[in-house]
mmCIF file of C-alpha atoms in Angstrom:
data_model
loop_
_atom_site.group_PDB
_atom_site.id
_atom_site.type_symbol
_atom_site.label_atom_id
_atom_site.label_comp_id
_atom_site.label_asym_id
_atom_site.label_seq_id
_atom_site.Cartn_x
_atom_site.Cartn_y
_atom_site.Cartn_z
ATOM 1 C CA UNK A 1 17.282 -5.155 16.534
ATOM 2 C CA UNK A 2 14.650 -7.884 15.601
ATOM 3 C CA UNK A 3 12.694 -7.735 12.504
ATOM 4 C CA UNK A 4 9.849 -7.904 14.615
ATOM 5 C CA UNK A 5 10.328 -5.038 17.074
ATOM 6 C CA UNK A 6 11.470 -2.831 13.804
ATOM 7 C CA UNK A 7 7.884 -3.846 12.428
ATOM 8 C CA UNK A 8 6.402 -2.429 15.455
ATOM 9 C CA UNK A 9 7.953 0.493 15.045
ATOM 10 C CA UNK A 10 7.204 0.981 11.202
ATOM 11 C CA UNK A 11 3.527 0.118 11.561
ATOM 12 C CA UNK A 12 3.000 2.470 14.373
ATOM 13 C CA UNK A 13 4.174 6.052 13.632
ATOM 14 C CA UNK A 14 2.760 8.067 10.794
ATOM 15 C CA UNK A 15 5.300 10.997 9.116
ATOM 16 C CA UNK A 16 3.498 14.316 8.046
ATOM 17 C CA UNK A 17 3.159 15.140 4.217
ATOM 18 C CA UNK A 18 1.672 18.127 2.534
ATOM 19 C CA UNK A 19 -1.689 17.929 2.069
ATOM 20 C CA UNK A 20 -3.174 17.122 -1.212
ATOM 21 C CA UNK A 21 -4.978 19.863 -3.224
ATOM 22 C CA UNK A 22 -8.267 20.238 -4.579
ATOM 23 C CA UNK A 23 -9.967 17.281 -2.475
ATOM 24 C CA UNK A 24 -13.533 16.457 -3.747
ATOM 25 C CA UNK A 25 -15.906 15.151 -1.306
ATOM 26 C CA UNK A 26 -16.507 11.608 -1.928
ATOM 27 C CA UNK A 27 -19.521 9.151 -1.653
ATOM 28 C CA UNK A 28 -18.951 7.765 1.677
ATOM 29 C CA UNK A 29 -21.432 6.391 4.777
ATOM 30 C CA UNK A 30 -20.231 8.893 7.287
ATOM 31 C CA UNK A 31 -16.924 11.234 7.786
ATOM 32 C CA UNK A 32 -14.531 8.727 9.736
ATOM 33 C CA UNK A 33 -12.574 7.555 7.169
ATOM 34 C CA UNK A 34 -9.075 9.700 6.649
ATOM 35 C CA UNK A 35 -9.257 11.458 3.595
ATOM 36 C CA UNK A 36 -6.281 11.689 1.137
ATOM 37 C CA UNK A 37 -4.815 14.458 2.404
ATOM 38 C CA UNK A 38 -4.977 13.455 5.902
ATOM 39 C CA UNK A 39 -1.129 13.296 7.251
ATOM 40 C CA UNK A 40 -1.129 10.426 9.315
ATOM 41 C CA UNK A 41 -3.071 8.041 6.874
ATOM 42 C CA UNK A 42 -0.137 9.267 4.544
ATOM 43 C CA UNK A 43 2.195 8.499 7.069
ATOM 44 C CA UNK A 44 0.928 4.840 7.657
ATOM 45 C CA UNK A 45 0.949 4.154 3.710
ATOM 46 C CA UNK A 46 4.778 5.517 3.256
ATOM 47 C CA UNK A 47 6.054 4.061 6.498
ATOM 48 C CA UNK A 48 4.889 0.351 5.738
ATOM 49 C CA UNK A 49 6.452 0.947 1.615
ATOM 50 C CA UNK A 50 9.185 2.299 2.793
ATOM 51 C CA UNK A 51 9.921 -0.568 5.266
ATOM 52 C CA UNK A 52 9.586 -3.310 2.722
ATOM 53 C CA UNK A 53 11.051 -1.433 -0.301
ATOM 54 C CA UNK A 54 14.291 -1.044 1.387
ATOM 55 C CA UNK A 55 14.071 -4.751 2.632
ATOM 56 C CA UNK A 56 13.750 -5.682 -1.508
ATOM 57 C CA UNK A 57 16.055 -2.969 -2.440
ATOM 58 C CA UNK A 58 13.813 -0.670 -4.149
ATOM 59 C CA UNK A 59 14.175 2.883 -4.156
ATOM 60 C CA UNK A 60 12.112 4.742 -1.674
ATOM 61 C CA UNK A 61 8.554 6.027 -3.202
ATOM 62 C CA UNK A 62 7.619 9.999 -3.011
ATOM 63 C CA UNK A 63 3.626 10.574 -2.030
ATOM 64 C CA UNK A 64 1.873 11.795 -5.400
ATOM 65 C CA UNK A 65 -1.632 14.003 -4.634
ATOM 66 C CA UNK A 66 -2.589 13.355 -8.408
ATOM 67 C CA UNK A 67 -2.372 9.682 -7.974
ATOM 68 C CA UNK A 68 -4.436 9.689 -4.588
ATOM 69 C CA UNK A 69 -6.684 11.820 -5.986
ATOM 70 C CA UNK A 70 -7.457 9.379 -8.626
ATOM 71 C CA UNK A 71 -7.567 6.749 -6.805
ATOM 72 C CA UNK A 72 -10.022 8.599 -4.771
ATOM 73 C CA UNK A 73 -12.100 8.923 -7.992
ATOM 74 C CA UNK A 74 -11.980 5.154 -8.563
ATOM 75 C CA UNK A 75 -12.929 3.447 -5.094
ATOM 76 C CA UNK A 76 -15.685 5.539 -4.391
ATOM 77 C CA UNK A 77 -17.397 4.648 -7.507
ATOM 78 C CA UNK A 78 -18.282 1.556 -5.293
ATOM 79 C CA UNK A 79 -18.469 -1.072 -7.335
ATOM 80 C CA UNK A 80 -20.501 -4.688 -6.107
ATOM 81 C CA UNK A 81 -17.087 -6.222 -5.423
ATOM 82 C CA UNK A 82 -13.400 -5.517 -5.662
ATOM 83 C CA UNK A 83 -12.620 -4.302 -8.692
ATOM 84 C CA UNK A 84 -9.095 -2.931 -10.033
ATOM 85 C CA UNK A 85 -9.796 -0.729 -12.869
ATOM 86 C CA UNK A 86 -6.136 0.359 -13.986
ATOM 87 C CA UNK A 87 -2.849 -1.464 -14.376
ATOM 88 C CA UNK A 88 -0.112 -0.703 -11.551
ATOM 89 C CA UNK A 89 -3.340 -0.485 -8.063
ATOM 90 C CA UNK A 90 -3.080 -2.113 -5.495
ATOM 91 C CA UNK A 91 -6.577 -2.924 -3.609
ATOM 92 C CA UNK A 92 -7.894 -4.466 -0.439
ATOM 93 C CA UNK A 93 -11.263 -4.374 1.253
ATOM 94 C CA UNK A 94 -12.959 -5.101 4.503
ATOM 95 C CA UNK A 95 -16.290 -5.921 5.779
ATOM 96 C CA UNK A 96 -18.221 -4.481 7.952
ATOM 97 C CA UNK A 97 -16.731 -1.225 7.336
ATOM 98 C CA UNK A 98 -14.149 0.117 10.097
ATOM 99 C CA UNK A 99 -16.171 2.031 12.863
ATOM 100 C CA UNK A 100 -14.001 5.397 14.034
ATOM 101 C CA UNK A 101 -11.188 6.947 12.341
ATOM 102 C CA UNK A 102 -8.324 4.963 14.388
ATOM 103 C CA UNK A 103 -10.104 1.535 12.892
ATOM 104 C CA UNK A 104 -9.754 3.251 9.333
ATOM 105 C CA UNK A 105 -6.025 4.207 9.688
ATOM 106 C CA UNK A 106 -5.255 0.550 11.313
ATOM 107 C CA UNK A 107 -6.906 -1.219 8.220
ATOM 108 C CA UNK A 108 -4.962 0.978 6.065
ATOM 109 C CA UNK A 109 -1.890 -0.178 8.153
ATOM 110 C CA UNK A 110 -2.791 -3.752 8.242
ATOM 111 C CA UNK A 111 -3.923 -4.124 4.427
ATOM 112 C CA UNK A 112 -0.314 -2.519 3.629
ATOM 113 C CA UNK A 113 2.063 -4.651 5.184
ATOM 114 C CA UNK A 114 -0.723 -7.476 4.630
ATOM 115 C CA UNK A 115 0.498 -7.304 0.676
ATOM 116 C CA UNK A 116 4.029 -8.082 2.177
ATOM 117 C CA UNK A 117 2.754 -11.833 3.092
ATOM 118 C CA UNK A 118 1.932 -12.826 -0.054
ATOM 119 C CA UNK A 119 5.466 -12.695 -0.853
ATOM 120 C CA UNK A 120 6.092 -16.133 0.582
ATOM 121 C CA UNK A 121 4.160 -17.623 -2.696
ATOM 122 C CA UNK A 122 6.353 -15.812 -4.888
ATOM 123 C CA UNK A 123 8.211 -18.129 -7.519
ATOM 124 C CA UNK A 124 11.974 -16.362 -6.977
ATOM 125 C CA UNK A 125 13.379 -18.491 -9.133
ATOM 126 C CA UNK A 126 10.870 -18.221 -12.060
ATOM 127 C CA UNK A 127 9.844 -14.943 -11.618
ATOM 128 C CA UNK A 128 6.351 -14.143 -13.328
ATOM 129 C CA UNK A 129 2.987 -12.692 -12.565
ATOM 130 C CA UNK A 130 -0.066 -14.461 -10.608
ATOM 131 C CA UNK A 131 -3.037 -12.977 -8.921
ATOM 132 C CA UNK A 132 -1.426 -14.885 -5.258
ATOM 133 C CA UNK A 133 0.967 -12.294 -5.231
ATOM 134 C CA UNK A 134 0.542 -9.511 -7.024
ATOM 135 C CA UNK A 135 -0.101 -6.905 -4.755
ATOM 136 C CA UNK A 136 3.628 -8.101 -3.203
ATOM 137 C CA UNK A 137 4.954 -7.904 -6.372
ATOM 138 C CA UNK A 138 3.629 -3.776 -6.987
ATOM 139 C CA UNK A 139 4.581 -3.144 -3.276
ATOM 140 C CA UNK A 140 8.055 -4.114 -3.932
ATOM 141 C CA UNK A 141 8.355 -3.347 -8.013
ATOM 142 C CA UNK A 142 11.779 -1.336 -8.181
ATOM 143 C CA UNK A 143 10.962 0.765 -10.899
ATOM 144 C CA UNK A 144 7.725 2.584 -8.673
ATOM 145 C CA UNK A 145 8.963 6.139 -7.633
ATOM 146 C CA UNK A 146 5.627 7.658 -6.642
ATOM 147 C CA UNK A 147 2.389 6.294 -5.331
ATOM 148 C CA UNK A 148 -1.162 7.769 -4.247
ATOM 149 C CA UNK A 149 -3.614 5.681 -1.800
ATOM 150 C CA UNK A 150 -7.188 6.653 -0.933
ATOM 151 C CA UNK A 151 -9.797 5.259 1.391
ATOM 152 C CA UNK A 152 -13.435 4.638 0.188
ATOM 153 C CA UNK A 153 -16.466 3.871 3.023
ATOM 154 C CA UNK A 154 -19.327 2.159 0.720
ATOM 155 C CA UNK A 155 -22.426 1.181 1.910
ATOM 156 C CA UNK A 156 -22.131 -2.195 4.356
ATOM 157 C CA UNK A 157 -26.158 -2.646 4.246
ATOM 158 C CA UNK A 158 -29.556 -1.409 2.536
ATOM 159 C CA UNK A 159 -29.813 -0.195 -1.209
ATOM 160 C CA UNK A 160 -26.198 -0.207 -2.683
ATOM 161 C CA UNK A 161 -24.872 -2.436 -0.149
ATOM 162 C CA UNK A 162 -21.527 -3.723 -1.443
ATOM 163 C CA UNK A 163 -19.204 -6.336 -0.414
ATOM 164 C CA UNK A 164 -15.838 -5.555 1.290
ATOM 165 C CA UNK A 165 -17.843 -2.132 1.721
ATOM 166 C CA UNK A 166 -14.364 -0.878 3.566
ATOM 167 C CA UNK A 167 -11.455 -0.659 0.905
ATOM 168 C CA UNK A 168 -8.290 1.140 0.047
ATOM 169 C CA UNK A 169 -7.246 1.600 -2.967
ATOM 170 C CA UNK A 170 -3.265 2.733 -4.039
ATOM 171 C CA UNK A 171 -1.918 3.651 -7.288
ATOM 172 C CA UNK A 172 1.674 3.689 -8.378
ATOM 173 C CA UNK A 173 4.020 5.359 -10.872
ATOM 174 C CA UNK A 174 5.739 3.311 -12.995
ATOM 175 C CA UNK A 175 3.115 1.244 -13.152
ATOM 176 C CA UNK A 176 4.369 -2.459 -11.591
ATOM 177 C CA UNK A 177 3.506 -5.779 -12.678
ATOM 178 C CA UNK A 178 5.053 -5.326 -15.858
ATOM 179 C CA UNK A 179 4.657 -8.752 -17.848
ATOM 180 C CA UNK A 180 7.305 -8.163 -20.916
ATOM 181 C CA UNK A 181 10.419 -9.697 -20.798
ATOM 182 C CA UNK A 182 12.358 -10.475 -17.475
ATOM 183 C CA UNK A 183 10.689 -7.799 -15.802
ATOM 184 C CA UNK A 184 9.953 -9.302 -12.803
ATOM 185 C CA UNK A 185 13.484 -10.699 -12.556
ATOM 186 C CA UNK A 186 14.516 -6.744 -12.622
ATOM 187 C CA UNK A 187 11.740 -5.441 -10.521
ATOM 188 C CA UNK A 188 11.452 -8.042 -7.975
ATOM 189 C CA UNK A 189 14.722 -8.634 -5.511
ATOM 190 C CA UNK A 190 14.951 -11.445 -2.818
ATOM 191 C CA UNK A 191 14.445 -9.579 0.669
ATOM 192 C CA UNK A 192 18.482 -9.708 0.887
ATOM 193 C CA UNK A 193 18.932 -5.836 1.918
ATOM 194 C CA UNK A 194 19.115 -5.244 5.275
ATOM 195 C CA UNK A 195 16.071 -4.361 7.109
ATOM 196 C CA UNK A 196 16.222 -0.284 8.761
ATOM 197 C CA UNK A 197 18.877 0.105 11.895
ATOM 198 C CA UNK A 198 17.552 1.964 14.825
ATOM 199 C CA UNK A 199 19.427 4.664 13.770
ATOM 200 C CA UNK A 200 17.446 5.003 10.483
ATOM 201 C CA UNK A 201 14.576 4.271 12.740
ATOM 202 C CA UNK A 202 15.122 7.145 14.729
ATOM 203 C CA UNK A 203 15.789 9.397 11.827
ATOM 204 C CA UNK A 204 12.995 8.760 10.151
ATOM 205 C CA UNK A 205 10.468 8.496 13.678
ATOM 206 C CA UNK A 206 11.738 10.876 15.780
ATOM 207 C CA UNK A 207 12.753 8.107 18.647
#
């Protein structure tokens, strides 16, 4: 099966999860965006990791409702510009803002496996850390288990307009990007596993 047909098929199905608990409204324009416990938004963000982890040989991640939570805390704080306030985040944004909640969940999917195309800048054979790809480098990081994504809708115009005013924000446990020692020689494989069969495919979709 082609890497790109097995794409198509990882971007486009979303797998149920239990919903988070506890979910605090946040400060958004209007109610389109997917919140975090929404199951297809959590189904986009651990179908397009789990695609590319297995590609780089990393273990699979498990959805944490702590971590999405917080993250929910931080992007709708809504700062002027992108703006990573904790080690081990990964964060895009968008401008204008996506209109209806199908343009939400297909920024989510297309900032995730966005992070994936960075990884042609990556320095294999002198592994380190830059800002050109880092969010590649946390995507992939081996030693991530769990992770927790959130979407925040800030203001695209008028008072408290922001820029990139549509952003997602994910955190991850262990926190990647590690700079001590050969860490990103442990943490960061060559995409030399083989990509999902069909038949994992079909376990994991349904088809």
């Amino acid at each position: 099966m082609k890497l790109s047909a097995i794409l198509a098929l990882a971007a486009a199905h979303g797998v149920a999860a239990a919903p988070a608990k506890g979910v605090e409204a946040r400060a958004q324009v209007d109610g389109a965006a997917p919140h975090v416990d929404d199951p297809k938004f959590i189904g986009i963000v651990m179908d397009a990791h789990w695609f590319w982890r297995k590609v780089h040989c990393a273990q699979d991640l498990v959805w944490n409702a702590t971590l999405a939570q917080e993250a929910l805390e931080s992007v709708s704080v809504c700062t002027h510009g992108l703006q990573h306030d904790r080690g081990g985040s990964n964060l895009s944004g968008v401008g204008p803002s996506p209109g209806n909640y199908d343009a939400w969940i297909e920024f989510a999917r297309n900032s995730i496996h966005g992070w994936h195309e960075e990884e042609r800048l990556y320095p294999y054979s002198q592994p380190h850390y830059n800002d050109a790809w880092g969010h590649f480098s946390q995507m992939v990081w081996r030693d991530s288990s769990q992770i927790g994504c959130a979407l925040g809708h800030c203001k695209d115009s008028g008072d408290g307009a922001v820029q990139w005013p549509g952003r997602i924000y994910c955190f991850y446990l262990r926190a990647g990007n590690n700079f001590a020692g050969n860490q990103f020689e442990l943490n960061v494989f060559r995409p030399v596993c083989a990509p999902p069969s069909r038949q994992e495919m079909e376990r994991r979709y349904g088809y």
